[in-house]
Coordinates of C-alpha atoms in Angstrom, one line a residue:
M817 CA -17.3 240.0 45.1
I818 CA -19.3 238.6 48.1
G819 CA -16.8 240.9 49.7
T820 CA -17.8 244.2 48.3
W821 CA -21.3 243.7 49.3
I822 CA -20.1 242.7 52.3
R823 CA -18.4 245.9 53.1
M824 CA -21.9 248.6 51.6
L825 CA -23.9 246.5 53.8
Y826 CA -21.8 246.9 56.8
L827 CA -21.4 251.0 55.7
I828 CA -25.8 251.9 55.4
V829 CA -25.5 249.4 59.2
A830 CA -23.2 252.0 60.4
W831 CA -25.4 255.3 59.3
L832 CA -28.0 254.0 60.7
F833 CA -26.1 253.8 64.2
P834 CA -26.1 256.7 64.4
V835 CA -29.6 257.8 62.7
A836 CA -30.6 254.7 65.4
I837 CA -28.5 256.9 68.6
L838 CA -30.3 260.3 67.2
V839 CA -33.8 258.8 67.1
Q840 CA -33.5 258.4 70.8
V841 CA -32.2 261.4 71.3
F842 CA -35.5 262.4 70.1
L843 CA -37.5 260.0 71.3
V844 CA -36.3 261.7 75.5
G845 CA -36.9 265.2 73.8
L846 CA -41.0 264.0 73.2
S847 CA -40.6 262.9 76.9
L848 CA -40.0 265.5 78.7
F849 CA -40.9 268.4 76.1
T850 CA -45.0 267.2 75.4
T851 CA -47.7 265.2 77.6
Q852 CA -47.3 262.2 75.9
P853 CA -44.6 259.8 78.2
Y854 CA -42.5 258.4 75.2
W855 CA -39.8 256.0 77.7
D856 CA -41.0 252.5 76.8
M857 CA -40.9 253.3 73.2
H858 CA -37.1 255.1 74.5
T859 CA -35.8 251.8 76.9
S860 CA -37.2 249.6 73.5
L861 CA -35.0 250.6 71.9
G862 CA -32.5 250.8 73.5
H863 CA -32.3 247.8 74.4
S864 CA -31.9 246.4 71.3
I865 CA -30.0 249.0 69.2
I866 CA -26.9 247.2 70.0
G867 CA -27.9 244.7 67.1
L868 CA -26.4 247.7 64.9
P869 CA -23.1 247.2 66.2
L870 CA -23.5 243.1 66.9
L871 CA -24.2 243.3 62.7
M872 CA -21.2 245.8 62.4
V873 CA -18.9 243.2 64.3
I874 CA -20.0 240.7 62.3
L875 CA -19.7 242.2 58.9
A876 CA -16.6 243.4 59.6
Y877 CA -14.4 239.8 59.3
P878 CA -15.9 239.2 56.4
G879 CA -15.9 242.0 54.7
R880 CA -12.2 242.2 55.2
L881 CA -12.5 245.5 56.4
P882 CA -9.3 248.2 58.8
S883 CA -8.3 246.6 61.7
S884 CA -9.0 250.2 63.3
I885 CA -12.8 249.7 61.5
K886 CA -13.6 246.2 63.9
W887 CA -11.3 247.9 66.8
L888 CA -13.6 251.2 66.6
T889 CA -16.5 248.6 66.2
W890 CA -15.7 246.8 69.5
L891 CA -15.0 249.6 70.9
A892 CA -19.5 250.5 70.0
V893 CA -20.4 246.9 70.7
G894 CA -18.8 247.4 74.2
L895 CA -19.9 251.2 75.0
T896 CA -23.3 250.6 74.2
L897 CA -23.5 247.3 76.6
I898 CA -22.4 249.8 79.0
Q899 CA -25.0 252.2 78.0
T900 CA -27.9 250.4 77.8
E901 CA -27.7 247.5 81.0
V902 CA -25.1 249.2 83.4
F903 CA -26.8 252.0 83.2
A904 CA -30.0 251.2 83.5
M905 CA -29.4 248.7 86.5
F906 CA -28.0 251.6 88.4
R907 CA -31.2 254.3 87.8
T908 CA -32.5 253.7 90.9
A909 CA -29.2 252.3 93.4
V910 CA -27.3 255.0 92.6
P911 CA -28.4 257.9 91.1
T912 CA -24.9 260.3 90.3
L913 CA -24.2 257.2 88.3
A914 CA -26.6 256.8 86.4
A915 CA -26.6 260.9 85.4
L916 CA -23.4 260.0 83.5
H917 CA -26.2 258.0 81.3
P918 CA -27.1 261.0 78.5
V919 CA -23.1 261.7 78.8
L920 CA -22.8 258.6 77.0
A921 CA -24.8 259.1 74.6
L922 CA -23.2 261.9 72.9
V923 CA -19.4 259.8 72.9
L924 CA -21.5 256.8 72.1
F925 CA -23.0 259.1 68.9
A926 CA -18.9 259.9 68.6
L927 CA -17.9 257.4 68.1
A928 CA -20.8 256.4 65.9
M929 CA -20.4 259.3 63.2
T930 CA -17.1 258.4 63.4
V931 CA -17.0 255.4 62.4
A932 CA -20.1 256.1 60.1
W933 CA -17.5 258.5 58.1
R934 CA -14.5 255.7 57.9
A935 CA -15.9 253.6 57.0
R936 CA -17.3 255.4 54.4
T937 CA -13.4 256.4 53.8
V938 CA -12.3 252.4 53.2
V939 CA -15.1 251.2 51.2
R940 CA -14.2 254.0 48.7
A941 CA -10.9 253.6 48.7
L942 CA -11.2 249.4 48.6
G943 CA -13.6 249.4 45.7
A944 CA -10.9 252.5 43.5
T945 CA -8.8 249.5 44.7
H946 CA -10.8 247.2 42.8
P947 CA -13.1 248.5 40.2
T948 CA -15.8 245.9 38.4
H949 CA -15.5 247.8 35.3
V950 CA -12.1 248.8 33.4
K951 CA -12.4 251.2 30.1
N952 CA -9.4 248.6 27.1
T953 CA -7.1 252.2 27.8
T954 CA -3.8 252.6 25.7
S955 CA -1.9 255.7 26.4
G956 CA -5.7 257.4 28.5
T957 CA -7.3 257.1 25.1
L958 CA -10.6 254.9 24.4
A959 CA -9.1 252.0 22.5
G960 CA -5.6 253.8 21.9
K961 CA -6.8 256.5 20.0
R962 CA -5.3 259.7 20.4
E963 CA -7.6 263.0 19.8
P964 CA -6.3 265.8 19.0
G965 CA -4.1 268.2 20.4
I966 CA -2.3 266.2 22.2

């Protein structure tokens, strides 16, 4: 039963991750198209966003998620670290490399959505194999009573 709750929590965090990436893009848009700079919020959220895929890795193991989901989650951690830390260092030193920052954001968003959709499918499938409530049925009817016409 604990595994079910852990998988559900993983699923929630897996969907929060692409939402957080969208908020990041929104903050950049606000900074570019309004007179108010939101770069500090973008930077702060960018450095804290790594907590989501890290939490997903932690939950994936006790939740007994398939290795393919675990692998994609580790990939999300690695790409998020590159996105938030490595590109930040190259911003002034190598601006051409830093220009890949928005491109990697697109890749990271696609990966986050893939993980979230796969997690949804896996959580549903694992929930179906471990039902929490089983009705006493015989031949597909309750208590062995046959319906008329069967």
